[in-house]
Coordinates of C-alpha atoms in Angstrom, one line a residue:
M1 CA 0.0 0.0 0.0
K2 CA 2.9 2.3 0.9
W3 CA 4.6 1.9 -2.4
E4 CA 1.3 2.6 -4.3
I5 CA 0.9 6.0 -2.5
T6 CA 4.5 6.9 -3.4
A7 CA 3.9 6.0 -7.0
L8 CA 0.8 8.2 -7.1
K9 CA 2.7 11.1 -5.7
I10 CA 5.4 10.8 -8.3
M11 CA 2.8 10.6 -11.1
L12 CA 1.1 13.8 -9.8
I13 CA 4.5 15.6 -9.7
L14 CA 5.2 14.6 -13.3
L15 CA 1.7 15.7 -14.5
C16 CA 2.1 19.1 -12.8
S17 CA 5.6 19.5 -14.3
A18 CA 4.2 18.8 -17.8
S19 CA 1.5 21.3 -17.5
L20 CA 3.9 24.2 -16.6
S21 CA 5.2 25.7 -19.8
G22 CA 7.7 28.0 -18.0
C23 CA 9.9 30.1 -20.3
W24 CA 10.8 27.4 -22.8
N25 CA 10.6 29.9 -25.7
R26 CA 12.2 32.9 -24.1
I27 CA 14.4 35.2 -26.1
E28 CA 16.9 37.4 -24.2
L29 CA 17.2 41.1 -25.1
D30 CA 20.8 40.7 -26.3
E31 CA 19.5 38.2 -28.9
L32 CA 17.3 40.7 -30.6
A33 CA 18.0 43.3 -33.3
I34 CA 15.5 46.1 -32.6
T35 CA 14.3 47.5 -36.0
S36 CA 13.2 51.1 -36.0
A37 CA 12.5 51.5 -39.8
T38 CA 12.1 49.3 -42.8
S39 CA 12.3 50.1 -46.5
I40 CA 11.3 48.1 -49.6
D41 CA 12.8 48.5 -53.1
R42 CA 12.6 46.4 -56.2
K43 CA 15.6 45.0 -58.2
G44 CA 14.3 43.3 -61.3
D45 CA 11.8 40.7 -60.1
D46 CA 13.5 40.5 -56.6
W47 CA 12.6 42.3 -53.5
V48 CA 15.2 44.4 -51.6
V49 CA 14.3 44.8 -48.0
S50 CA 16.4 47.2 -45.8
F51 CA 16.5 47.3 -42.0
Q52 CA 17.5 50.2 -39.8
V53 CA 18.6 48.5 -36.6
V54 CA 19.2 50.3 -33.3
I55 CA 22.6 50.0 -31.6
P56 CA 21.6 50.0 -27.9
S57 CA 25.1 50.9 -26.6
S58 CA 25.2 54.1 -28.7
I59 CA 21.7 55.1 -27.7
S60 CA 22.2 54.7 -24.0
S61 CA 25.7 56.3 -23.7
G62 CA 26.6 60.0 -23.8
I63 CA 24.5 63.1 -24.5
G64 CA 23.4 64.4 -27.9
I65 CA 23.0 62.8 -31.3
T66 CA 26.5 61.3 -31.5
G67 CA 26.2 59.6 -28.1
G68 CA 29.4 61.0 -26.7
G69 CA 31.5 59.4 -29.5
A70 CA 30.1 55.9 -29.0
G71 CA 29.6 55.4 -32.8
A72 CA 26.5 55.6 -35.0
P73 CA 23.2 55.0 -33.2
I74 CA 21.9 52.9 -36.1
N75 CA 23.1 50.3 -38.6
V76 CA 21.4 49.8 -42.0
Y77 CA 21.7 46.6 -44.1
S78 CA 19.7 45.0 -46.9
T79 CA 18.8 41.5 -48.0
V80 CA 17.4 40.3 -51.3
G81 CA 14.9 37.6 -52.0
K82 CA 12.2 36.3 -54.3
T83 CA 9.6 37.5 -51.7
I84 CA 9.7 39.9 -48.8
R85 CA 9.7 37.1 -46.3
D86 CA 12.4 35.3 -48.3
A87 CA 14.5 38.5 -48.1
N88 CA 13.9 38.8 -44.3
S89 CA 15.1 35.2 -43.8
K90 CA 18.4 36.1 -45.5
S91 CA 19.2 38.3 -42.5
F92 CA 20.2 35.1 -40.6
F93 CA 23.2 34.8 -42.9
E94 CA 24.7 38.1 -41.7
S95 CA 23.1 39.3 -38.5
P96 CA 24.1 37.8 -35.1
R97 CA 20.7 38.8 -33.7
K98 CA 17.1 38.1 -34.7
L99 CA 15.1 41.0 -36.2
Y100 CA 12.5 42.4 -33.9
F101 CA 9.7 44.5 -35.4
A102 CA 7.6 45.6 -32.4
H103 CA 9.3 49.0 -32.4
N104 CA 9.3 49.5 -36.2
R105 CA 8.1 53.1 -36.7
V106 CA 7.9 53.6 -40.4
I107 CA 8.1 51.6 -43.6
I108 CA 9.5 53.5 -46.6
V109 CA 8.3 52.2 -50.0
S110 CA 10.1 53.3 -53.2
E111 CA 8.0 54.8 -56.0
E112 CA 8.9 51.9 -58.3
T113 CA 7.7 49.4 -55.7
A114 CA 4.4 51.4 -55.2
R115 CA 3.8 51.6 -59.0
R116 CA 4.4 47.9 -59.5
G117 CA 1.9 46.9 -56.8
M118 CA 1.6 46.8 -53.0
N119 CA -0.3 43.6 -52.6
P120 CA 2.7 41.5 -51.5
I121 CA 3.4 44.1 -48.7
F122 CA -0.1 43.9 -47.4
D123 CA 0.1 40.1 -47.4
V124 CA 3.2 40.2 -45.2
Y125 CA 1.8 42.8 -42.7
L126 CA -1.7 41.4 -42.4
R127 CA -0.7 37.7 -42.3
N128 CA 2.1 37.6 -39.7
S129 CA 1.7 38.5 -36.1
D130 CA 5.2 39.8 -35.7
A131 CA 4.7 42.5 -38.4
R132 CA 3.0 45.6 -36.9
E133 CA 0.1 46.9 -39.0
T134 CA 0.2 50.2 -37.1
V135 CA 3.5 51.2 -38.7
N136 CA 3.4 54.5 -40.7
V137 CA 3.8 54.1 -44.5
L138 CA 5.6 56.7 -46.7
V139 CA 6.7 56.8 -50.4
T140 CA 10.1 58.1 -51.7
P141 CA 10.9 58.8 -55.4
G142 CA 14.4 57.2 -55.3
S143 CA 16.1 54.5 -53.3
S144 CA 14.2 53.9 -50.1
R145 CA 17.3 52.5 -48.4
K146 CA 19.0 55.9 -48.7
I147 CA 16.3 57.4 -46.5
L148 CA 17.2 54.9 -43.7
E149 CA 20.9 55.8 -43.9
Q150 CA 20.5 59.5 -43.2
M151 CA 21.3 61.1 -39.9
M152 CA 18.7 63.7 -38.7
Q153 CA 18.7 66.6 -36.4
L154 CA 17.5 66.4 -32.8
R155 CA 16.8 62.6 -32.9
K156 CA 19.3 59.8 -32.7
I157 CA 17.0 57.3 -34.5
S158 CA 15.9 58.7 -37.9
G159 CA 13.1 56.2 -38.3
D160 CA 11.5 57.6 -35.1
A161 CA 12.2 61.2 -36.4
I162 CA 10.4 60.6 -39.7
R163 CA 7.4 59.3 -37.9
E164 CA 7.4 62.4 -35.6
I165 CA 7.7 64.8 -38.5
N166 CA 4.9 63.1 -40.3
M167 CA 2.6 63.4 -37.2
L168 CA 3.6 67.0 -36.4
E169 CA 3.0 68.2 -40.0
A170 CA -0.5 66.6 -40.0
E171 CA -1.3 68.3 -36.7
E172 CA 0.0 71.8 -37.6
A173 CA -0.2 72.1 -41.4
S174 CA -2.7 69.3 -42.5
V175 CA -1.2 69.0 -46.0
L176 CA 0.1 65.4 -45.8
P177 CA -1.8 62.5 -44.2
V178 CA -0.6 60.2 -41.5
V179 CA -1.3 56.7 -42.9
K180 CA -0.8 53.5 -41.0
M181 CA -0.6 50.1 -42.8
Y182 CA -4.1 48.9 -41.6
Q183 CA -5.6 52.3 -42.7
L184 CA -4.0 52.0 -46.1
A185 CA -5.5 48.5 -46.6
M186 CA -8.9 49.7 -45.4
N187 CA -8.8 52.7 -47.8
L188 CA -7.9 50.5 -50.8
T189 CA -10.6 48.0 -50.1
S190 CA -13.3 50.7 -49.6
D191 CA -15.8 51.7 -52.4
S192 CA -13.4 54.4 -53.7
A193 CA -10.5 51.9 -53.8
S194 CA -7.9 54.7 -53.4
A195 CA -5.5 56.1 -50.9
L196 CA -3.0 58.8 -50.2
L197 CA 0.6 58.4 -48.9
P198 CA 3.0 61.2 -47.8
E199 CA 6.3 61.6 -49.7
V200 CA 9.7 61.6 -47.9
F201 CA 12.8 62.6 -49.8
I202 CA 16.4 63.7 -49.4
A203 CA 17.0 67.4 -50.0
G204 CA 20.5 68.6 -50.8
N205 CA 23.4 67.7 -53.1
S206 CA 25.0 65.2 -50.7
D207 CA 23.9 62.8 -48.0
A208 CA 24.1 62.7 -44.2
S209 CA 24.9 59.1 -43.6
S210 CA 28.0 59.8 -41.5
L211 CA 28.4 61.1 -38.0
K212 CA 30.9 63.7 -39.4
V213 CA 27.9 65.8 -40.6
F214 CA 27.4 66.8 -36.9
E215 CA 30.8 68.6 -36.9
S216 CA 29.0 71.3 -38.8
T217 CA 26.0 73.4 -37.8
T218 CA 24.2 72.7 -41.1
L219 CA 23.5 69.2 -42.4
P220 CA 24.5 68.7 -46.1
A221 CA 21.3 66.8 -46.7
K222 CA 18.0 66.7 -45.0
V223 CA 15.2 64.2 -44.9
K224 CA 12.0 66.1 -45.7
L225 CA 8.3 65.6 -46.4
G226 CA 7.1 66.7 -49.9
R227 CA 4.2 65.8 -52.0
V228 CA 1.4 63.2 -51.7
A229 CA 1.3 59.9 -53.6
V230 CA -2.0 58.8 -55.0
L231 CA -2.8 55.1 -55.1
K232 CA -5.6 53.4 -57.0
K233 CA -6.4 49.8 -56.0
D234 CA -2.9 48.6 -55.0
R235 CA -0.8 50.8 -57.4
M236 CA 0.5 54.3 -57.3
V237 CA -0.8 56.4 -60.2
G238 CA 0.6 59.9 -59.6
W239 CA 1.5 62.8 -57.3
L240 CA -0.3 65.7 -55.8
S241 CA 1.5 69.0 -55.2
R242 CA 1.3 70.4 -51.7
E243 CA -1.4 72.9 -52.8
E244 CA -3.5 70.1 -54.4
A245 CA -3.0 67.9 -51.4
L246 CA -4.3 70.7 -49.1
G247 CA -7.3 71.1 -51.3
V248 CA -8.0 67.3 -51.1
A249 CA -7.6 67.5 -47.3
F250 CA -10.3 70.3 -47.2
I251 CA -12.7 68.1 -49.2
K252 CA -12.0 65.1 -46.9
N253 CA -12.5 67.2 -43.8
D254 CA -8.9 66.3 -42.7
V255 CA -7.7 69.9 -42.0
K256 CA -7.0 70.4 -38.3
K257 CA -4.9 73.5 -38.6
T258 CA -3.0 75.2 -41.5
T259 CA -1.4 78.5 -42.5
L260 CA -2.9 80.7 -45.3
T261 CA -1.0 83.5 -47.0
F262 CA -2.8 85.9 -49.4
G263 CA -2.7 89.4 -50.8
C264 CA -3.3 92.5 -48.8
P265 CA -6.7 94.2 -49.2
N266 CA -5.1 97.4 -50.6
D267 CA -2.0 96.0 -52.3
S268 CA -1.9 92.5 -53.8
T269 CA 1.9 92.6 -54.1
K270 CA 2.2 92.5 -50.3
H271 CA 0.9 89.7 -48.1
V272 CA -1.0 88.7 -45.0
T273 CA -0.6 85.4 -43.2
A274 CA -3.4 83.9 -41.1
L275 CA -3.6 80.7 -39.0
L276 CA -6.7 78.6 -39.8
D277 CA -7.1 76.9 -36.4
T278 CA -10.6 75.6 -36.9
S279 CA -12.0 74.0 -40.0
R280 CA -15.0 71.8 -40.8
T281 CA -16.2 70.5 -44.2
K282 CA -19.7 69.3 -45.0
L283 CA -20.4 67.4 -48.2
I284 CA -23.9 67.8 -49.6
P285 CA -24.5 65.4 -52.6
T286 CA -27.3 66.0 -55.1
L287 CA -28.7 63.7 -57.8
K288 CA -30.2 65.3 -60.9
D289 CA -30.9 63.6 -64.2
G290 CA -28.9 60.6 -63.1
K291 CA -25.8 62.7 -62.4
I292 CA -24.2 63.5 -59.0
S293 CA -23.0 66.9 -57.9
V294 CA -21.5 67.7 -54.6
K295 CA -21.5 71.0 -52.7
V296 CA -18.4 71.3 -50.6
D297 CA -19.2 73.6 -47.7
I298 CA -16.2 74.8 -45.7
K299 CA -16.4 76.8 -42.5
G300 CA -13.6 77.9 -40.2
K301 CA -11.9 80.5 -38.0
T302 CA -8.6 82.3 -38.5
E303 CA -6.2 84.4 -36.6
L304 CA -4.0 87.1 -38.2
T305 CA -0.3 86.2 -37.5
Q306 CA 1.5 88.6 -39.8
S307 CA 0.7 91.6 -42.0
D308 CA 3.0 93.3 -44.5
C309 CA 0.3 95.6 -45.7
S310 CA 0.5 99.4 -45.4
A311 CA -2.0 101.9 -43.9
V312 CA -4.6 99.4 -42.8
D313 CA -6.6 99.6 -39.6
Y314 CA -7.5 96.0 -38.5
Y315 CA -10.0 97.3 -35.9
K316 CA -12.3 98.4 -38.8
P317 CA -15.0 95.7 -39.6
E318 CA -14.8 96.4 -43.3
V319 CA -11.1 95.6 -43.3
I320 CA -11.7 92.3 -41.5
S321 CA -14.4 91.5 -43.9
E322 CA -12.0 91.9 -46.8
L323 CA -9.5 89.7 -45.1
E324 CA -12.1 87.0 -44.6
K325 CA -13.1 87.1 -48.2
A326 CA -9.5 86.8 -49.3
A327 CA -9.0 83.8 -47.0
E328 CA -12.2 82.2 -48.4
Q329 CA -11.0 82.7 -52.0
D330 CA -7.6 81.1 -51.1
I331 CA -9.3 78.0 -49.6
I332 CA -11.6 77.7 -52.7
R333 CA -8.6 77.9 -54.9
Y334 CA -6.8 75.1 -53.1
T335 CA -9.9 73.0 -53.0
E336 CA -10.7 73.4 -56.8
A337 CA -7.0 72.6 -57.6
G338 CA -7.2 69.4 -55.5
W339 CA -10.4 68.4 -57.2
K340 CA -9.0 68.9 -60.7
A341 CA -5.9 66.9 -59.8
V342 CA -7.8 63.8 -58.6
Q343 CA -10.1 64.0 -61.6
R344 CA -7.0 64.3 -63.9
L345 CA -5.7 61.1 -62.2
N346 CA -9.2 59.5 -62.5
T347 CA -8.9 58.4 -58.9
D348 CA -11.5 58.9 -56.3
A349 CA -9.0 60.0 -53.6
V350 CA -11.7 62.2 -51.9
G351 CA -13.9 59.2 -51.1
F352 CA -17.0 60.2 -53.0
A353 CA -17.8 56.6 -53.8
D354 CA -18.4 55.9 -50.1
L355 CA -20.6 59.1 -49.9
A356 CA -22.7 57.9 -53.0
H357 CA -23.0 54.4 -51.6
R358 CA -24.5 55.7 -48.3
K359 CA -26.7 58.4 -49.9
Y360 CA -28.0 56.6 -53.0
R361 CA -28.0 52.8 -52.2
K362 CA -30.3 51.8 -55.1
Q363 CA -28.3 53.7 -57.8
W364 CA -25.0 52.5 -56.3
Q365 CA -25.7 49.0 -57.5
T366 CA -25.4 50.4 -61.1
W367 CA -22.7 53.0 -60.5
K368 CA -20.3 50.5 -58.8
Q369 CA -20.1 48.6 -62.1
D370 CA -18.1 51.5 -63.6
W371 CA -17.5 54.1 -60.9
D372 CA -14.6 55.6 -62.8
A373 CA -17.0 56.8 -65.5
V374 CA -19.5 58.2 -62.9
F375 CA -16.7 59.9 -60.9
S376 CA -15.3 61.6 -64.0
E377 CA -18.7 63.4 -64.5
I378 CA -19.2 64.6 -61.0
E379 CA -19.2 68.3 -60.5
I380 CA -18.5 70.1 -57.3
K381 CA -19.4 73.6 -56.0
V382 CA -17.1 74.9 -53.3
A383 CA -18.3 77.5 -50.7
A384 CA -16.2 78.8 -47.9
D385 CA -17.3 80.8 -44.8
I386 CA -14.3 82.0 -42.8
K387 CA -14.3 84.2 -39.7
M388 CA -11.3 86.1 -38.4
S389 CA -11.5 86.0 -34.6
N390 CA -8.2 87.6 -33.7
V391 CA -5.8 90.2 -35.3
G392 CA -3.2 90.1 -32.6
L393 CA -1.9 92.9 -30.4
A394 CA -1.6 95.7 -33.0
N395 CA -4.4 97.3 -35.1
Q396 CA -2.0 98.3 -37.8
P397 CA 1.1 96.7 -39.5
I398 CA 4.2 97.4 -37.6
N399 CA 6.2 100.3 -39.3
M400 CA 9.2 101.5 -37.3
K401 CA 9.5 104.7 -39.4
K402 CA 5.9 105.8 -38.6
I403 CA 6.3 105.0 -35.0
Q404 CA 9.5 107.2 -34.8
E405 CA 7.8 110.1 -36.7
S406 CA 4.8 110.0 -34.3
Q407 CA 7.0 110.4 -31.3

């Protein structure tokens, strides 16, 4: 009897041990290569995937960008494969650490890659749990790897800096969108089947891929945001200028805050700058004789931030009224330019298909068969109602000569 109890105890211990998984699949931090940015290029039929990997010792030591002389804070290398995942797997042939994508901030796609089709990229990011679909997506006209190699001001890790610039610009200027991978996939699978992506490029005649650039107060090359890429289905079809992109943002009600500069009421050769800090767009579709027209109704508030005008009293209501009309005309000009651009590209980047589907469900069953033809015949009418709520601390443009003469 005694040996039976002992055997039962041993069996219970073995069963309990088997049910405890423990840390059998643990990975230590010094076994991981933390990836802060990824880029994708095409080379013939192959995929070239580049990784910007953080060097932890350079990040943690010293003060400033250079990390107190500890070396570059990042390392960039590329692998080539028949597929993106095939290229990723080649990293095991040259990297002593396993790539870790949880902190990947941005993915830079070359223009050639975007024009040849983005479906393989979506497949990777939406199929695998280790690829983050919340990563920001941007397009560059040249080699996307060159973007990852650049050093940037104020930030040690350029992948993180590009993401911050993208988000700050969208918050303060509203010209370029912030697009995450899952949002891009949702936009391209919507009724309009289109999407917008911000452009990132290198400005300057050289590059800033060495720490030596920080020996000077000016970088020889800067990573900057530029135009907006337009995608239809899964392929890029063209670019929008910044003015056109702002117009599209007004139509889509994506403007949070932006700066407007227009001519003075009494002298169009001089300029006034106003901050549009509130904006709301209402789209009103109308169906007549089987054709859709859309009224784009924009309302907002501005503040005067600079005036180069002469002999103007901003405390007079009629002067404020003229400034408001000038701001309205500026917004209408941007909006109409954006509309002409998306019609020229024959791409519903403003999302009118989704609007038509919600408003005219019965007709949508016919329109969706050839939405491009329907979209090309849509007419819009833009109206703007802008109020100026603040002209600052001076009722007239600052003129030091006049101030001196009046004393």
